[in-house]
Amino acid sequence: MEKILVTGGAGFIGSNLVDKLVQKDCEVYVVDDLSMGKRSNLPRSEHVHFFQRSIIDFDFMEKLLVREQFEYIFLMAAVASVADTVVHPYSTHRVNQDADVFLLEVIRKNNLKPKKVLFTSSAAVYGDDPQLPKGEMSRINPLSPYAIDKYATERFVINYGKLYGINTVATRFFNVYGPKQNPKSPYSGVLSIIADCLSSGSPFNVFGDGEQTRDFVYIDDVVAALMLLIRSENTNGYVYNVATGISTDLNEVISIFEKVSEKKLTVVHKDPRKGDIKYSVADVTRLSNLGYEAMVPITVGLRRYWNFL
Ligand code: UD2
């Protein structure tokens, strides 16, 4: 049985990955402080070992890594709210960067030999550069502490790999949606907020004209991409966009969601959100070259998501 560490494994993306790993008969260790994740997101299984700890608990993390000698490590724990990182740039930096660099140090110093270390970064690293689609070689312009930490940590992960012979890879997620996404903050993914408003009948605020576009990728496609990236030898030292390559605007998404749910959303128009990016879509050629294809179009993904709820 392969032994796998998932930091942030009780969160939205992490816990969906844990589900898949358990299905694949892996022994999964989850470290999550439950600041955003939930214990109930995790499958009940004797193959899931849960530790309610922060990744900045350095002493704990070092002992865990040395003791367990993981074959695969997914670094997914982070303060995912851009707004929080603007309000608390230093304390979030400790989580979003220091803790991961420390883990790389633990691996290096103890000469650990994981088969792969995967770090999850974000499309936020591209910032507001208007050039589209965003390819991995597009201009980087991290604007928030969140994006700065994501970009810098990517570089640490990739270059630790090159300097010290550790197999590493990083992903840049675009707009991931699906079951277990927590809708409770205004900075949650927009689709989870819309789903919540549709269920409760509360009004939904559209920031701006609703013509902003995003590359929405369903969680199952994201998990499939993660599985492919850790299994593949030639991904070492590279960063991959994880997205569909298709852009959809917010108005269109609302109309699809209304059809799927057979409910009418009460829409209230507000001023555009400060710092928002108007258009976003990924170039997914690099991932496609590994044989990847996003399988879930937005119409299908929204239906699955709604059925789950
Ligand atoms: C995503 C990430 C963010 C950061 C950013 C980098 C999520 C949840 N957020 O932000 O962490 O990486 O990309 O570019 O993945 N909107 C509304 N009403 C609402 C909520 C949102 O109109 O109640 C709009 C929002 O103004 C934006 C669009 O919907 O234009 C998408 O918002 P989002 O927060 O889901 O995602 P995004 O791409 O802005």
XYZ file of C-alpha atoms and ligand atoms in Angstrom:
348
model
C 0.000 0.000 0.000
C 1.343 3.373 -0.937
C 1.703 5.837 1.891
C 0.605 9.322 1.001
C 0.570 12.659 2.831
C -2.028 15.270 1.949
C -1.670 18.566 3.819
C -4.954 20.453 3.693
C -6.615 17.114 3.044
C -9.867 18.046 4.785
C -10.434 21.012 2.484
C -12.440 21.131 -0.705
C -9.864 19.946 -3.219
C -7.807 17.941 -0.720
C -10.707 15.854 0.532
C -11.874 15.012 -2.978
C -8.339 13.835 -3.682
C -8.341 11.765 -0.471
C -11.563 10.045 -1.625
C -9.830 8.992 -4.820
C -6.647 7.852 -3.046
C -8.664 5.689 -0.661
C -10.487 4.150 -3.632
C -7.057 3.340 -5.053
C -6.123 1.492 -1.858
C -3.629 4.021 -0.585
C -2.810 4.661 3.048
C -3.563 8.363 3.422
C -2.266 10.722 6.104
C -4.109 14.022 6.363
C -2.795 17.059 8.213
C -5.369 19.831 8.449
C -6.029 22.428 11.147
C -9.698 22.618 10.087
C -9.426 26.395 9.702
C -11.293 25.944 6.425
C -11.611 22.223 5.976
C -14.022 19.930 7.764
C -13.514 16.573 9.396
C -16.752 15.411 7.780
C -15.268 16.000 4.316
C -13.054 12.967 4.864
C -14.194 9.452 4.070
C -14.657 7.118 7.028
C -11.948 4.590 6.432
C -9.291 2.837 8.441
C -6.904 3.881 5.693
C -7.277 7.583 6.495
C -5.137 8.882 9.349
C -6.217 12.332 10.394
C -4.125 14.841 12.349
C -5.728 18.097 13.347
C -2.575 20.184 13.177
C -1.335 23.249 11.407
C 1.491 22.775 8.943
C 3.340 25.503 10.839
C 3.668 23.034 13.680
C 7.188 22.393 12.399
C 8.246 19.935 15.045
C 5.197 17.762 14.467
C 5.619 17.895 10.696
C 9.279 16.926 10.825
C 8.605 13.929 13.058
C 5.704 12.834 10.862
C 7.737 12.972 7.649
C 10.734 11.199 9.109
C 8.644 8.526 10.792
C 6.286 7.735 7.934
C 8.609 8.035 4.893
C 5.793 8.949 2.499
C 5.923 7.855 -1.103
C 3.864 10.792 -2.333
C 3.368 14.194 -0.733
C 0.648 16.641 -1.741
C 1.237 20.131 -0.357
C -2.292 21.524 -0.443
C -2.690 23.270 2.898
C -2.962 27.037 2.532
C -4.913 30.077 3.550
C -6.853 30.133 0.308
C -8.598 33.441 0.815
C -6.811 36.195 -1.076
C -8.606 38.754 1.105
C -7.241 37.181 4.314
C -3.700 37.379 2.986
C -4.157 41.087 2.286
C -5.289 41.660 5.880
C -2.703 39.313 7.462
C 0.228 39.161 5.050
C 2.793 37.826 7.501
C 0.843 35.182 9.404
C -0.551 33.800 6.140
C 2.930 33.838 4.609
C 4.038 31.460 7.350
C 1.406 28.987 6.174
C 1.478 29.694 2.451
C 5.237 29.611 2.116
C 7.415 29.006 5.187
C 5.733 25.773 6.161
C 6.246 24.251 2.705
C 9.863 25.391 2.469
C 10.403 23.839 5.871
C 9.013 20.516 4.611
C 11.379 20.644 1.642
C 14.195 21.188 4.140
C 13.063 18.184 6.155
C 13.150 16.076 3.000
C 16.597 17.375 2.044
C 18.219 17.194 5.475
C 16.920 13.721 6.229
C 17.615 12.496 2.734
C 13.999 11.327 2.384
C 13.078 9.854 -0.978
C 9.437 10.537 -1.811
C 8.545 9.453 -5.336
C 6.968 12.838 -5.881
C 6.155 16.065 -4.076
C 3.283 18.000 -5.630
C 2.577 21.621 -4.702
C -0.725 23.264 -5.570
C -0.483 26.844 -6.764
C -3.010 29.123 -8.393
C -3.853 31.064 -11.533
C -3.531 34.059 -9.208
C 0.178 34.101 -10.101
C -0.720 35.494 -13.547
C -2.326 38.562 -11.987
C -4.145 40.990 -14.243
C -2.049 40.642 -17.369
C -4.584 40.996 -20.205
C -2.916 38.504 -22.523
C -5.013 35.368 -22.961
C -5.019 32.436 -22.741
C -2.651 32.085 -19.795
C 0.054 29.557 -20.590
C 2.650 28.440 -18.078
C 5.160 30.662 -19.869
C 2.885 33.718 -19.789
C 3.950 36.756 -17.826
C 3.738 36.317 -14.078
C 2.397 39.200 -12.043
C 1.455 38.119 -8.526
C -0.474 41.000 -6.975
C -1.565 39.824 -3.525
C 0.421 38.256 -0.668
C -1.465 35.078 -1.584
C -0.231 35.118 -5.176
C 3.305 36.131 -4.178
C 3.543 33.206 -1.755
C 2.079 30.785 -4.286
C 4.547 31.845 -6.954
C 7.571 31.900 -4.673
C 6.695 28.500 -3.221
C 6.345 27.056 -6.723
C 9.888 28.186 -7.386
C 11.145 26.707 -4.106
C 9.456 23.398 -4.829
C 10.645 23.167 -8.425
C 14.186 24.298 -7.703
C 14.626 22.237 -4.547
C 13.806 19.404 -6.874
C 16.510 20.392 -9.324
C 19.143 21.289 -6.734
C 18.703 18.370 -4.391
C 17.355 15.609 -6.597
C 13.787 15.559 -5.268
C 10.988 14.724 -7.726
C 8.651 17.706 -7.651
C 5.836 19.190 -9.698
C 3.432 22.117 -9.225
C -0.061 22.913 -10.446
C -1.829 26.201 -11.083
C -5.523 25.733 -10.466
C -8.018 27.892 -12.274
C -11.613 28.094 -10.954
C -12.299 24.738 -9.374
C -15.888 23.893 -8.380
C -17.912 20.961 -7.134
C -18.968 19.013 -4.045
C -17.558 20.010 -0.660
C -16.666 23.546 -1.682
C -17.476 25.756 1.276
C -19.717 28.695 0.275
C -19.496 30.562 3.546
C -17.195 33.443 2.662
C -17.728 36.157 0.029
C -14.396 34.987 -1.343
C -15.550 31.412 -1.780
C -15.763 30.167 -5.323
C -18.574 31.961 -7.092
C -20.316 28.725 -8.080
C -20.595 27.563 -4.475
C -22.104 30.938 -3.577
C -24.615 30.708 -6.433
C -25.554 27.172 -5.367
C -26.061 28.373 -1.826
C -28.278 31.265 -2.980
C -30.301 28.955 -5.213
C -30.916 26.588 -2.299
C -31.748 29.221 0.267
C -33.529 31.676 -2.027
C -31.226 34.508 -0.927
C -30.211 37.119 -3.487
C -26.943 36.712 -5.334
C -24.684 39.725 -5.860
C -23.143 40.001 -9.296
C -20.077 42.209 -9.048
C -20.031 44.180 -12.297
C -21.929 43.346 -15.481
C -21.593 39.559 -15.233
C -19.587 39.453 -18.430
C -16.403 38.481 -16.636
C -15.163 35.078 -17.753
C -13.479 32.245 -15.909
C -12.114 28.820 -16.744
C -14.302 26.681 -14.481
C -12.981 23.189 -13.912
C -14.924 20.437 -12.200
C -13.324 18.825 -9.168
C -13.234 15.312 -10.717
C -11.167 16.654 -13.599
C -8.838 18.296 -11.107
C -8.373 15.076 -9.146
C -7.712 13.191 -12.399
C -5.051 15.758 -13.306
C -3.393 15.383 -9.892
C -3.273 11.597 -10.225
C -1.748 11.878 -13.682
C 0.852 14.417 -12.587
C 2.212 12.385 -9.697
C 2.394 9.170 -11.704
C 4.195 10.649 -14.625
C 8.040 10.720 -14.541
C 8.468 13.513 -17.044
C 6.475 16.035 -15.031
C 9.426 16.536 -12.674
C 10.471 20.154 -12.476
C 7.438 21.555 -14.286
C 4.414 23.666 -13.458
C 1.030 22.778 -14.976
C -2.138 24.765 -15.469
C -5.116 22.719 -14.320
C -8.205 23.931 -16.147
C -10.313 23.143 -19.191
C -9.135 25.722 -21.703
C -12.730 26.912 -22.066
C -14.022 30.201 -20.732
C -17.571 30.859 -19.586
C -19.007 34.171 -18.474
C -20.830 34.636 -15.217
C -24.195 35.438 -16.818
C -24.040 32.225 -18.804
C -23.110 30.205 -15.742
C -26.080 31.652 -13.881
C -28.432 30.719 -16.680
C -27.092 27.144 -16.862
C -27.391 26.807 -13.089
C -30.987 28.043 -13.175
C -31.884 25.410 -15.773
C -30.158 22.655 -13.847
C -31.773 23.576 -10.529
C -35.126 24.556 -12.036
C -34.987 27.629 -9.811
C -34.759 31.332 -10.517
C -31.832 33.198 -8.985
C -32.507 36.654 -7.580
C -29.667 38.718 -9.009
C -28.539 42.027 -7.530
C -25.943 44.029 -9.460
C -23.134 45.588 -7.442
C -20.004 47.508 -8.370
C -17.156 45.366 -9.703
C -15.064 43.865 -6.916
C -11.803 45.707 -6.271
C -8.839 43.893 -7.778
C -11.015 41.545 -9.836
C -9.718 40.239 -13.121
C -12.158 40.634 -15.998
C -11.249 37.739 -18.273
C -9.462 34.501 -17.522
C -8.857 31.314 -19.444
C -6.032 28.791 -19.413
C -3.881 27.324 -22.117
C -3.827 23.647 -21.131
C -1.502 22.371 -23.859
C 1.168 21.264 -21.400
C -1.251 19.095 -19.453
C -2.903 17.812 -22.646
C 0.512 16.683 -23.872
C 0.478 14.167 -21.024
C -2.745 12.741 -22.433
C -5.050 14.730 -20.182
C -8.466 15.887 -21.230
C -11.049 17.617 -19.071
C -14.061 15.292 -19.234
C -16.752 17.349 -17.533
C -18.236 20.306 -19.427
C -19.776 23.048 -17.300
C -23.349 21.925 -18.043
C -22.591 18.434 -16.758
C -20.487 19.637 -13.846
C -23.171 21.990 -12.578
C -25.739 19.217 -12.790
C -23.540 16.830 -10.818
C -22.793 19.501 -8.271
C -26.469 20.368 -7.852
C -27.431 16.701 -7.504
C -24.790 16.262 -4.838
C -26.185 19.188 -2.877
C -9.976 33.087 -8.095
C -9.646 32.458 -6.763
C -8.773 33.345 -5.954
C -7.562 33.775 -6.751
C -8.020 34.399 -8.059
C -6.836 34.718 -8.928
C -11.478 31.040 -6.076
C -12.632 30.921 -5.149
N -10.841 32.215 -6.021
O -10.743 34.230 -7.894
O -8.348 32.647 -4.801
O -6.767 32.652 -6.983
O -8.827 33.474 -8.786
O -7.248 35.236 -10.125
O -11.096 30.146 -6.778
N -18.453 37.092 -8.077
C -19.702 37.681 -8.021
N -20.461 37.486 -6.887
C -20.007 36.762 -5.827
C -18.745 36.152 -5.901
C -17.976 36.349 -7.037
O -20.121 38.361 -8.953
O -20.740 36.637 -4.843
C -17.645 37.277 -9.282
C -16.277 37.841 -8.944
O -16.351 39.241 -8.851
C -15.440 37.346 -10.102
C -16.122 36.015 -10.485
O -17.405 36.030 -9.885
O -15.507 38.233 -11.178
C -15.355 34.809 -9.974
O -15.100 35.009 -8.604
P -14.370 33.921 -7.701
O -14.091 34.559 -6.389
O -15.104 32.671 -7.728
O -13.027 33.607 -8.468
P -11.835 34.547 -8.968
O -11.449 34.036 -10.293
O -12.139 35.984 -8.886
